[in-house]
Amino acid sequence: MNNILVFCETQNGHLKRSSQELLQKGAKSGHKVFALLLGSSSTAAPECAHHGAKVVLTAKSPALDQYNSELYLAALDAACETSNPSVILAATSSSAKDLFPRFAAKKNLGLVSDGIALTLQGDEVLVTKPLYAGKCFAQASFENSQIKIVLMRPNQLPVDHANSSLTAEVTDLQVPQLDLSTIVKEVVKGASEKLDLTEANIIVAGGRGFKEAANFKLLNELASVLGATVGATRAVVDEGWVSHSMQVGQTGKTVAPTLYIAVGISGAIQHLAGMSGSKVIVAINNDPSAPIFQKATYGIVGDLFSVLPALTEEFRKILKA
Amino acid sequence: MKIFVCLKQVPDTDTRIKIQGDLASIDANGIKWIVSPYDLYAIEEAIKIRESNPGTQVYVITAGPKPRASEALITALAMGADEGILINVAQPLDANQTAKALAATIKSEGGAKSENGARLILTGRSSGDYNQSSVAQMLAEYLEIPHATVISKLQFSPDSVLVERDIEGGAKEVIQLKLPAVISTNKGLNSPRYSSLPGIMKAKKKTIKEIDFTILGVSAEDFKVKYSNFTLPPDKPAARLISGDVPSQVSQLVKVLRDEAKVL
């Protein structure tokens, strides 16, 4: 049995699904799981235990409420000293993607980011990850690395029900004071309070078929009925209809929701690369020869301006029932 | 003042990827190579900063096999960068080795700690191939300077930069960093210029310095991640098309999503 350290993150005080996935994965693999919770997220310690952590490491300094690369690096260092892990797991969040490569370099360790499947067997750690924005896949393995760091994409691993009878030992870490070169002045909230595209379970995405920016409201209505996050193609981002944070594809976000509804999207190769990992894909397009229909599970050939409002209504009816 | 821009050459985003018989890499035959898209924002930003800070020199660095990798440098020189540095290496490097090689190269050009050294180092937030999003942070660690990643706004002053970093849900962290620092660039930071014909003519006269990878002190132990068993995505059957008039199409669709695909 090895020790596994899981970098856990919360949203509105609760453990993110992506962190639950990793805690459960570690516990199911028969290893001793340490959860790391920084700043105010420490209140989620019991949840970490319910998902399989045996030890929860917290660092309650208010300076850690907000991500700061230097402070988080120091906290991670302290967590590693305490937990002595052979594997560190984290989700591919904006914080983890910023933090772990620097930690890997500092400690002379290997790191694999963007994992979609993970094998933890004895000392063996194998990660499947997409390359070339999902146009192919490869298996990554580690060499010359005492601790193996894996960043997994959200929604790739199963989550079983939490077991609320499980408890964990909680240890508060001492994190040194630092003279900072990097200061986070403020965090400007995004337009949407919804889950980020990379974490969303349902995505509805629009392309050039919408003809103009104002018509995206039809898509927003569908999204609000489904509790979905809205995505877009590069073409409409470049037109300035929506912000780049909504772009799905090779120069935007790579996503893998359970349900991806592509509306008015023809399916340029660089868009398909970013979303073809979705479990179920629905395509709505007026051109039956659009490449998107090659990737979709279900398709409707039709005019989005009549299909989309009807579909929104139908979902509203069914989901209310 | 020196600004360094680190580039990677990757297959064009429209490339259809094929895999080699040994399943250990992609088939490079017929691939058109381009500067990794996010690196273009780094080049553009460096040139913009030079335009408002006279006396600035923009160096572009890449590691890769000659002559192919030189083309990436020529693209950047044609956009307006001043000098190129090619780390000539035939074998593929992992992110850690790349960062070490870049750090050693920048150190040989005055480092990041001296008056005469790098003030700012820019690179794309991830590469269009392995997408590890690692080299900027690793490079900053090896140069012992701060970093910020995924930046879509940058305000430069001689001692510090104020940047906006894109995080989840369209939110942004506003961060101040002391210089020198490493910054990784995101789409939205600027609109990269195209290389003009005069730019291309000028680029041909600019210096590209060649550095032999083997003198940079990067060892086999610095190789940390190996890729194998390359596969293509499984072929999917084409979509099941749902026919009928619109009311019947949408009701059938919602029904299959609920009862067959079980995603609602």
Coordinates of C-alpha atoms in Angstrom, one line a residue:
Chain A
M1 CA 0.0 0.0 0.0
N2 CA 1.3 3.4 -1.0
N3 CA 0.2 6.9 0.1
I4 CA -1.7 9.0 -2.4
L5 CA -2.1 12.7 -2.0
V6 CA -5.2 14.2 -3.6
F7 CA -5.4 18.0 -4.2
C8 CA -9.0 18.7 -3.4
E9 CA -11.1 21.7 -4.5
T10 CA -14.5 23.1 -3.4
Q11 CA -17.2 25.2 -4.9
N12 CA -19.7 27.0 -2.6
G13 CA -18.1 25.1 0.4
H14 CA -18.6 21.6 -1.1
L15 CA -16.2 19.2 -2.6
K16 CA -16.1 19.4 -6.3
R17 CA -17.2 16.2 -8.2
S18 CA -13.7 16.1 -9.8
S19 CA -12.1 15.8 -6.3
Q20 CA -14.7 13.1 -5.3
E21 CA -13.7 11.1 -8.3
L22 CA -10.0 11.2 -7.4
L23 CA -10.5 10.4 -3.7
Q24 CA -12.6 7.4 -4.6
K25 CA -10.2 6.2 -7.2
G26 CA -7.3 6.3 -4.7
A27 CA -9.3 4.5 -2.0
K28 CA -10.6 1.8 -4.4
S29 CA -7.1 1.1 -5.5
G30 CA -6.3 0.1 -2.0
H31 CA -3.9 3.0 -1.1
K32 CA -4.0 5.2 1.9
V33 CA -5.5 8.5 0.7
F34 CA -4.5 11.9 2.0
A35 CA -6.7 14.8 1.0
L36 CA -5.3 18.4 0.9
L37 CA -7.7 21.3 1.5
L38 CA -6.3 24.8 1.4
G39 CA -7.8 27.9 3.0
S40 CA -11.5 28.1 3.6
S41 CA -12.1 24.9 1.7
S42 CA -11.0 23.1 4.9
T43 CA -14.7 22.9 6.0
A44 CA -15.1 20.1 3.4
A45 CA -12.9 17.8 5.5
P46 CA -15.8 15.5 6.5
E47 CA -16.8 15.2 2.8
C48 CA -13.3 14.1 1.9
A49 CA -13.5 11.4 4.5
H50 CA -16.9 10.2 3.1
H51 CA -15.2 9.8 -0.3
G52 CA -12.3 7.7 1.0
A53 CA -9.7 10.0 2.6
K54 CA -8.0 8.5 5.7
V55 CA -6.2 11.8 6.5
V56 CA -7.2 15.3 5.6
L57 CA -4.5 17.9 5.6
T58 CA -5.7 21.5 5.9
A59 CA -3.9 24.8 5.9
K60 CA -6.4 27.3 7.3
S61 CA -4.5 30.6 6.6
P62 CA -6.9 33.1 4.9
A63 CA -4.1 33.9 2.5
L64 CA -4.9 30.5 0.9
D65 CA -8.6 31.2 0.3
Q66 CA -7.6 32.4 -3.1
Y67 CA -5.1 30.6 -5.4
N68 CA -1.6 32.1 -5.3
S69 CA 1.1 30.1 -7.1
E70 CA 3.8 30.9 -4.5
L71 CA 1.7 30.2 -1.4
Y72 CA 0.1 27.1 -2.8
L73 CA 3.6 25.8 -3.8
A74 CA 4.7 26.2 -0.2
A75 CA 1.5 24.5 1.1
L76 CA 1.9 21.6 -1.3
D77 CA 5.5 21.2 -0.2
A78 CA 4.4 21.0 3.4
A79 CA 1.6 18.5 2.5
C80 CA 4.1 16.2 0.7
E81 CA 6.5 16.3 3.7
T82 CA 3.6 15.1 5.9
S83 CA 2.0 12.6 3.6
N84 CA 5.1 11.2 1.8
P85 CA 3.0 10.1 -1.3
S86 CA 4.1 8.0 -4.2
V87 CA 1.3 9.5 -6.3
I88 CA -0.3 12.9 -6.3
L89 CA -3.7 13.3 -8.0
A90 CA -5.5 16.5 -9.0
A91 CA -8.1 17.6 -11.4
T92 CA -7.1 19.8 -14.4
S93 CA -8.4 22.9 -12.8
S94 CA -6.9 26.3 -13.5
S95 CA -5.2 26.3 -10.2
A96 CA -3.8 22.7 -10.5
K97 CA -2.6 23.3 -14.0
D98 CA -0.7 26.4 -12.9
L99 CA 0.7 24.9 -9.7
F100 CA 1.8 21.3 -10.4
P101 CA 4.2 21.8 -13.3
R102 CA 6.2 24.2 -11.1
F103 CA 6.1 21.8 -8.2
A104 CA 7.3 18.9 -10.5
A105 CA 10.3 21.0 -11.7
K106 CA 11.1 22.0 -8.1
K107 CA 11.1 18.4 -6.9
N108 CA 12.5 16.8 -10.0
L109 CA 9.3 14.8 -10.7
G110 CA 7.3 13.8 -13.7
L111 CA 3.8 15.1 -14.4
V112 CA 1.1 14.0 -16.8
S113 CA -1.8 16.4 -17.4
D114 CA -5.2 15.9 -19.1
G115 CA -5.7 12.2 -18.1
I116 CA -8.9 10.5 -19.1
A117 CA -8.2 7.1 -17.7
L118 CA -5.9 6.0 -14.8
T119 CA -4.5 2.7 -13.7
L120 CA -3.1 2.6 -10.2
Q121 CA -1.9 -1.0 -9.6
G122 CA 0.8 -1.6 -7.0
D123 CA 3.6 0.8 -8.0
E124 CA 2.4 1.1 -11.5
V125 CA 0.8 4.3 -12.7
L126 CA -0.5 4.5 -16.3
V127 CA -2.4 7.4 -17.7
T128 CA -4.4 7.5 -20.9
K129 CA -4.5 11.0 -22.4
P130 CA -5.6 12.6 -25.6
L131 CA -2.9 14.2 -27.8
Y132 CA -3.3 16.7 -30.6
A133 CA -6.6 17.9 -29.0
G134 CA -8.2 14.5 -29.0
K135 CA -7.2 13.4 -32.6
C136 CA -5.3 10.5 -31.0
F137 CA -4.7 8.9 -27.6
A138 CA -1.6 7.6 -25.9
Q139 CA -0.6 5.9 -22.7
A140 CA 1.7 7.9 -20.5
S141 CA 4.1 6.3 -18.0
F142 CA 6.6 7.8 -15.7
E143 CA 10.4 7.5 -15.6
N144 CA 12.9 8.9 -13.2
S145 CA 10.2 10.2 -10.9
Q146 CA 10.0 9.4 -7.2
I147 CA 6.5 10.9 -6.9
K148 CA 4.2 10.6 -9.9
I149 CA 1.9 13.6 -10.5
V150 CA -1.3 13.0 -12.5
L151 CA -3.8 15.7 -13.4
M152 CA -7.1 14.1 -14.5
R153 CA -9.9 15.8 -16.5
P154 CA -13.2 16.0 -14.6
N155 CA -16.1 13.6 -15.3
Q156 CA -13.8 10.8 -16.4
L157 CA -14.0 8.5 -13.3
P158 CA -17.1 7.1 -11.6
V159 CA -18.4 8.4 -8.3
D160 CA -20.2 6.1 -5.9
H161 CA -22.4 7.3 -3.2
A162 CA -20.6 8.9 -0.3
N163 CA -20.3 6.9 2.9
S164 CA -21.2 9.3 5.6
S165 CA -20.0 6.9 8.4
L166 CA -16.4 7.2 7.3
T167 CA -14.1 9.6 9.2
A168 CA -10.6 10.9 8.8
E169 CA -7.8 12.2 10.9
V170 CA -7.4 16.0 10.3
T171 CA -4.0 17.6 10.4
D172 CA -3.4 21.3 10.1
L173 CA -0.2 22.2 8.2
Q174 CA 2.2 24.9 9.0
V175 CA 2.8 27.0 5.9
P176 CA 5.7 29.4 6.1
Q177 CA 5.3 33.2 5.5
L178 CA 6.7 34.3 2.2
D179 CA 7.9 37.5 0.7
L180 CA 5.7 37.3 -2.5
S181 CA 6.6 38.3 -6.0
T182 CA 3.1 37.4 -7.2
I183 CA 0.1 39.2 -5.8
V184 CA -3.5 38.4 -6.7
K185 CA -5.1 41.8 -6.7
E186 CA -8.7 40.7 -7.3
V187 CA -10.8 38.1 -9.0
V188 CA -13.3 39.4 -11.6
K189 CA -16.3 37.1 -11.8
G190 CA -17.3 35.7 -15.1
A191 CA -20.7 36.3 -16.7
S192 CA -21.8 32.8 -15.9
E193 CA -22.1 31.2 -12.5
K194 CA -22.6 27.9 -14.2
L195 CA -20.1 25.1 -14.1
D196 CA -17.1 25.6 -16.4
L197 CA -17.2 23.9 -19.8
T198 CA -14.5 21.5 -18.7
E199 CA -16.5 20.4 -15.7
A200 CA -20.0 20.5 -17.2
N201 CA -22.2 17.5 -17.4
I202 CA -24.4 18.9 -20.2
I203 CA -23.1 21.4 -22.8
V204 CA -25.2 23.1 -25.5
A205 CA -23.0 24.7 -28.1
G206 CA -23.7 27.0 -31.1
G207 CA -22.0 27.8 -34.3
R208 CA -22.3 30.0 -37.4
G209 CA -25.8 28.6 -38.0
F210 CA -27.1 31.2 -35.5
K211 CA -26.4 33.9 -38.1
E212 CA -25.9 36.7 -35.4
A213 CA -25.0 37.1 -31.8
A214 CA -28.5 38.1 -30.6
N215 CA -29.8 34.7 -31.7
F216 CA -27.6 32.9 -29.1
K217 CA -30.4 33.7 -26.6
L218 CA -32.2 30.7 -28.1
L219 CA -29.3 28.6 -26.9
N220 CA -29.2 30.3 -23.5
E221 CA -32.8 29.4 -23.0
L222 CA -32.2 25.7 -23.8
A223 CA -29.1 25.8 -21.4
S224 CA -31.1 27.2 -18.6
V225 CA -33.9 24.6 -18.9
L226 CA -31.2 21.8 -18.9
G227 CA -28.9 23.4 -16.3
A228 CA -26.3 23.2 -19.1
T229 CA -23.2 25.3 -19.8
V230 CA -23.1 27.1 -23.2
G231 CA -20.2 26.5 -25.6
A232 CA -19.4 27.9 -29.0
T233 CA -17.2 27.3 -32.1
R234 CA -14.0 29.2 -32.9
A235 CA -15.9 30.9 -35.8
V236 CA -18.4 32.7 -33.6
V237 CA -15.8 33.5 -30.9
D238 CA -13.7 35.1 -33.7
E239 CA -16.8 37.0 -34.9
G240 CA -16.9 38.4 -31.3
W241 CA -20.4 37.0 -30.6
V242 CA -19.3 35.3 -27.4
S243 CA -16.2 35.3 -25.2
H244 CA -13.2 33.0 -25.8
S245 CA -13.9 31.3 -22.5
M246 CA -16.8 29.6 -24.2
Q247 CA -14.8 28.2 -27.2
V248 CA -14.8 24.5 -27.6
G249 CA -12.1 23.0 -29.8
Q250 CA -8.4 22.8 -30.4
T251 CA -7.6 26.5 -29.5
G252 CA -10.3 26.6 -26.9
K253 CA -11.5 24.0 -24.3
T254 CA -11.5 20.3 -24.7
V255 CA -14.7 18.9 -23.1
A256 CA -16.2 15.6 -22.3
P257 CA -19.7 16.0 -20.9
T258 CA -22.4 13.3 -20.7
L259 CA -24.5 15.2 -23.2
Y260 CA -23.3 17.6 -25.9
I261 CA -25.9 19.3 -28.1
A262 CA -24.4 20.9 -31.1
V263 CA -26.7 23.4 -32.8
G264 CA -25.8 25.1 -36.1
I265 CA -22.3 23.7 -36.0
S266 CA -21.0 22.1 -39.2
G267 CA -18.1 20.3 -37.4
A268 CA -14.7 21.7 -38.4
I269 CA -12.0 19.2 -37.5
Q270 CA -10.6 21.5 -34.8
H271 CA -14.1 21.7 -33.2
L272 CA -14.6 18.0 -33.4
A273 CA -11.3 17.4 -31.7
G274 CA -12.4 19.3 -28.7
M275 CA -15.8 17.6 -28.1
S276 CA -15.7 14.1 -29.6
G277 CA -15.0 12.6 -26.2
S278 CA -18.6 13.5 -25.1
K279 CA -20.7 10.5 -24.2
V280 CA -23.8 11.3 -26.2
I281 CA -23.7 13.9 -29.0
V282 CA -26.8 15.5 -30.6
A283 CA -26.4 17.5 -33.8
I284 CA -29.0 19.9 -35.1
N285 CA -28.1 21.3 -38.5
N286 CA -29.8 22.2 -41.8
D287 CA -27.1 20.6 -43.9
P288 CA -27.3 16.8 -43.9
S289 CA -23.8 16.5 -45.2
A290 CA -22.3 18.4 -42.3
P291 CA -19.3 16.5 -40.8
I292 CA -20.9 16.9 -37.3
F293 CA -23.4 14.1 -38.2
Q294 CA -20.4 11.7 -38.5
K295 CA -19.6 12.2 -34.8
A296 CA -23.1 12.6 -33.5
T297 CA -25.1 9.9 -31.8
Y298 CA -28.5 11.4 -32.8
G299 CA -29.1 14.0 -35.4
I300 CA -31.9 16.3 -36.6
V301 CA -31.6 17.8 -40.0
G302 CA -33.6 21.0 -39.9
D303 CA -33.7 24.7 -39.4
L304 CA -32.4 25.5 -35.9
F305 CA -34.7 28.5 -35.6
S306 CA -37.8 26.2 -35.6
V307 CA -36.2 23.1 -34.0
L308 CA -34.4 24.8 -31.1
P309 CA -37.4 26.6 -29.5
A310 CA -39.5 23.4 -29.9
L311 CA -36.8 21.3 -28.3
T312 CA -36.5 23.8 -25.4
E313 CA -40.2 23.6 -24.8
E314 CA -40.2 19.8 -25.0
F315 CA -37.4 19.5 -22.4
R316 CA -39.2 22.0 -20.2
K317 CA -42.3 19.8 -20.3
I318 CA -40.5 16.6 -19.6
L319 CA -38.2 17.8 -16.9
K320 CA -41.1 19.4 -15.0
A321 CA -43.1 16.2 -15.1
Chain B
M1 CA 15.8 45.2 -22.4
K2 CA 15.6 41.6 -23.6
I3 CA 12.3 39.7 -24.1
F4 CA 12.5 36.0 -24.9
V5 CA 9.7 34.2 -26.6
C6 CA 9.7 30.4 -26.5
L7 CA 8.0 28.6 -29.4
K8 CA 7.0 25.1 -30.4
Q9 CA 6.4 23.7 -33.8
V10 CA 3.3 21.5 -34.0
P11 CA 1.2 19.9 -36.8
D12 CA -1.3 22.3 -38.4
T13 CA -4.6 22.2 -36.5
D14 CA -6.4 20.9 -39.6
T15 CA -4.0 17.9 -39.8
R16 CA -5.5 14.4 -39.8
I17 CA -3.3 12.5 -37.4
K18 CA -2.0 9.0 -38.5
I19 CA 0.0 6.7 -36.2
Q20 CA 3.3 5.0 -36.8
G21 CA 3.5 1.2 -37.0
D22 CA 5.3 1.0 -33.6
L23 CA 2.4 2.9 -32.0
A24 CA 5.0 5.2 -30.3
S25 CA 4.5 8.3 -32.3
I26 CA 2.4 9.9 -35.0
D27 CA 3.3 9.5 -38.7
A28 CA 5.0 12.8 -39.6
N29 CA 4.8 12.1 -43.3
G30 CA 2.9 14.9 -45.1
I31 CA 2.3 17.0 -42.0
K32 CA 2.4 20.7 -42.4
W33 CA 4.1 22.2 -39.4
I34 CA 3.1 25.6 -37.9
V35 CA 4.0 27.7 -34.9
S36 CA 1.7 26.4 -32.0
P37 CA -1.3 28.7 -32.1
Y38 CA -1.0 30.1 -28.5
D39 CA 2.7 30.9 -29.1
L40 CA 1.6 33.5 -31.8
Y41 CA 0.0 35.6 -29.0
A42 CA 3.4 35.5 -27.1
I43 CA 5.3 36.7 -30.2
E44 CA 2.8 39.5 -30.9
E45 CA 2.8 40.7 -27.3
A46 CA 6.6 40.8 -27.2
I47 CA 6.6 42.9 -30.4
K48 CA 4.0 45.2 -29.0
I49 CA 6.0 45.8 -25.8
R50 CA 9.1 46.5 -27.9
E51 CA 7.1 49.1 -30.0
S52 CA 6.4 51.1 -26.8
N53 CA 9.7 50.4 -25.1
P54 CA 12.6 51.5 -27.5
G55 CA 15.8 49.6 -27.1
T56 CA 14.0 46.3 -26.5
Q57 CA 15.3 43.2 -28.3
V58 CA 12.9 40.3 -28.9
Y59 CA 14.6 36.8 -29.0
V60 CA 12.7 33.8 -30.2
I61 CA 13.8 30.3 -29.1
T62 CA 12.7 26.9 -30.1
A63 CA 14.0 23.4 -29.6
G64 CA 13.7 20.8 -32.4
P65 CA 15.3 19.2 -35.4
K66 CA 17.0 21.4 -38.0
P67 CA 16.0 22.5 -40.6
R68 CA 12.3 22.0 -39.8
A69 CA 12.3 23.9 -36.4
S70 CA 14.1 26.9 -38.0
E71 CA 10.9 27.5 -40.0
A72 CA 9.0 28.3 -36.7
L73 CA 11.7 30.9 -35.9
I74 CA 11.5 32.4 -39.4
T75 CA 7.8 32.8 -39.0
A76 CA 8.4 34.8 -35.8
L77 CA 11.3 36.8 -37.3
A78 CA 9.0 37.7 -40.2
M79 CA 6.3 38.9 -37.7
G80 CA 9.0 41.2 -36.3
A81 CA 11.1 39.4 -33.7
D82 CA 14.8 40.4 -33.8
E83 CA 16.9 37.3 -33.4
G84 CA 16.3 33.5 -33.4
I85 CA 17.9 30.8 -31.3
L86 CA 17.6 27.2 -32.4
I87 CA 18.3 24.5 -29.9
N88 CA 19.1 21.7 -32.5
V89 CA 17.9 18.4 -31.2
A90 CA 16.8 15.4 -33.2
Q91 CA 15.1 13.3 -30.4
P92 CA 11.8 14.3 -28.9
L93 CA 12.1 16.0 -25.5
D94 CA 9.5 15.8 -22.7
A95 CA 8.2 19.0 -21.0
N96 CA 10.8 18.9 -18.3
Q97 CA 13.8 18.5 -20.7
T98 CA 12.4 21.2 -22.8
A99 CA 12.1 23.6 -19.9
K100 CA 15.7 22.7 -18.7
A101 CA 17.1 23.3 -22.2
L102 CA 15.3 26.6 -22.5
A103 CA 16.5 27.7 -19.1
A104 CA 20.1 26.8 -19.9
T105 CA 19.9 28.7 -23.2
I106 CA 18.4 31.8 -21.5
K107 CA 21.1 31.6 -18.9
S108 CA 23.8 31.5 -21.6
E109 CA 22.2 34.7 -23.0
G110 CA 22.5 36.6 -19.7
G111 CA 20.0 34.7 -17.6
A112 CA 17.0 36.3 -15.9
K113 CA 18.8 37.8 -12.9
S114 CA 21.3 40.2 -14.5
E115 CA 20.9 43.7 -15.8
N116 CA 21.7 42.4 -19.2
G117 CA 19.4 39.4 -19.0
A118 CA 15.8 38.6 -19.8
R119 CA 13.2 41.0 -18.4
L120 CA 10.2 39.1 -19.6
I121 CA 9.8 35.6 -21.0
L122 CA 6.6 34.7 -23.0
T123 CA 5.3 31.5 -24.3
G124 CA 1.9 30.0 -25.3
R125 CA -0.3 28.6 -22.6
S126 CA -0.2 25.1 -24.0
S127 CA 1.1 23.4 -27.1
G128 CA -1.1 22.1 -29.8
D129 CA 0.3 18.6 -29.5
Y130 CA 0.9 17.1 -26.0
N131 CA -1.0 19.9 -24.3
Q132 CA 0.8 19.5 -21.0
S133 CA 0.6 23.3 -20.2
S134 CA 3.9 22.8 -18.2
V135 CA 6.9 24.4 -19.9
A136 CA 6.2 28.0 -18.7
Q137 CA 6.0 27.1 -15.0
M138 CA 8.9 24.7 -15.2
L139 CA 11.1 27.3 -16.9
A140 CA 10.2 29.8 -14.3
E141 CA 11.2 27.4 -11.6
Y142 CA 14.6 26.7 -13.3
L143 CA 15.2 30.4 -13.7
E144 CA 14.0 31.1 -10.1
I145 CA 11.5 33.8 -11.1
P146 CA 7.7 34.1 -10.8
H147 CA 5.2 33.0 -13.4
A148 CA 1.6 33.5 -14.4
T149 CA -0.3 31.3 -16.9
V150 CA -3.2 31.6 -19.3
I151 CA -3.0 35.4 -19.6
S152 CA -5.4 37.4 -21.8
K153 CA -4.4 40.9 -20.7
L154 CA -1.0 42.3 -19.9
Q155 CA 0.0 45.8 -18.8
F156 CA 3.8 46.2 -18.9
S157 CA 6.0 48.4 -16.8
P158 CA 9.7 48.1 -16.3
D159 CA 9.6 46.5 -12.9
S160 CA 6.3 44.6 -12.9
V161 CA 3.5 43.5 -15.0
L162 CA -0.2 43.5 -14.3
V163 CA -1.9 40.6 -15.9
E164 CA -5.4 39.0 -16.2
R165 CA -5.4 35.2 -15.9
D166 CA -8.4 33.3 -17.3
I167 CA -9.9 30.8 -14.8
E168 CA -13.1 28.7 -14.7
G169 CA -16.4 30.0 -15.9
G170 CA -15.0 33.1 -17.7
A171 CA -13.7 34.6 -14.4
K172 CA -10.3 36.3 -14.3
E173 CA -7.6 36.7 -11.6
V174 CA -5.9 40.1 -11.7
I175 CA -2.2 39.4 -10.8
Q176 CA 0.8 41.7 -10.3
L177 CA 4.2 40.1 -10.8
K178 CA 7.6 41.4 -10.2
L179 CA 9.9 41.2 -13.2
P180 CA 11.6 39.2 -14.5
A181 CA 8.8 36.7 -14.9
V182 CA 7.5 34.0 -17.2
I183 CA 4.1 34.6 -18.7
S184 CA 2.0 32.1 -20.7
T185 CA -0.3 33.6 -23.2
N186 CA -4.0 32.8 -24.0
K187 CA -6.2 33.7 -26.9
G188 CA -7.8 37.1 -26.4
L189 CA -4.5 38.8 -25.4
N190 CA -4.0 40.4 -28.8
S191 CA -4.5 39.7 -32.5
P192 CA -1.3 38.3 -33.9
R193 CA -0.1 40.1 -37.0
Y194 CA 0.5 38.1 -40.2
S195 CA 4.0 38.1 -41.6
S196 CA 4.1 40.5 -44.5
L197 CA 6.2 39.9 -47.6
P198 CA 8.7 42.6 -46.6
G199 CA 8.8 41.0 -43.2
I200 CA 9.7 37.6 -44.8
M201 CA 12.4 39.3 -46.9
K202 CA 13.8 41.0 -43.7
A203 CA 13.6 37.7 -41.7
K204 CA 16.0 36.1 -44.1
K205 CA 18.7 38.5 -43.1
K206 CA 18.2 38.2 -39.4
T207 CA 20.5 36.0 -37.3
I208 CA 19.5 32.5 -36.1
K209 CA 22.0 31.3 -33.6
E210 CA 22.3 27.5 -33.4
I211 CA 22.9 25.8 -30.1
D212 CA 23.8 22.1 -29.8
F213 CA 21.4 20.5 -27.4
T214 CA 24.2 18.2 -26.0
I215 CA 26.1 21.1 -24.4
L216 CA 23.0 22.3 -22.4
G217 CA 23.5 19.8 -19.5
V218 CA 20.1 18.1 -20.0
S219 CA 20.4 14.5 -19.0
A220 CA 18.6 11.2 -19.7
E221 CA 17.4 11.4 -16.0
D222 CA 15.5 14.6 -16.9
F223 CA 13.2 12.6 -19.1
K224 CA 10.1 11.9 -17.0
V225 CA 7.2 11.0 -19.1
K226 CA 7.1 8.4 -21.9
Y227 CA 4.2 8.0 -24.3
S228 CA 3.3 4.6 -25.9
N229 CA 0.3 2.7 -27.3
F230 CA -0.9 5.5 -29.6
T231 CA -4.5 4.9 -30.8
L232 CA -6.9 6.7 -32.9
P233 CA -10.4 7.5 -31.6
P234 CA -12.8 4.6 -32.2
D235 CA -14.9 4.9 -35.3
K236 CA -18.4 5.8 -34.4
P237 CA -21.4 4.9 -36.6
A238 CA -22.9 8.0 -38.2
A239 CA -25.7 9.7 -36.3
R240 CA -29.1 8.2 -36.1
L241 CA -31.2 10.8 -37.9
I242 CA -34.6 11.5 -36.4
S243 CA -37.2 12.3 -39.1
G244 CA -40.7 13.7 -39.1
D245 CA -42.1 17.2 -38.6
V246 CA -40.5 19.4 -35.9
P247 CA -42.9 18.5 -33.0
S248 CA -42.4 14.8 -33.7
Q249 CA -38.6 15.2 -34.1
V250 CA -38.1 16.9 -30.8
S251 CA -40.4 14.6 -28.9
Q252 CA -38.6 11.5 -30.3
L253 CA -35.2 13.1 -29.5
V254 CA -36.1 13.8 -25.9
K255 CA -37.5 10.3 -25.5
V256 CA -34.3 8.6 -26.8
L257 CA -32.1 10.8 -24.6
R258 CA -34.2 9.9 -21.6
D259 CA -35.0 6.2 -22.2
E260 CA -32.2 4.9 -24.5
A261 CA -29.2 7.1 -23.8
K262 CA -30.3 7.7 -20.2
V263 CA -28.6 11.1 -20.0
L264 CA -31.4 13.2 -18.6

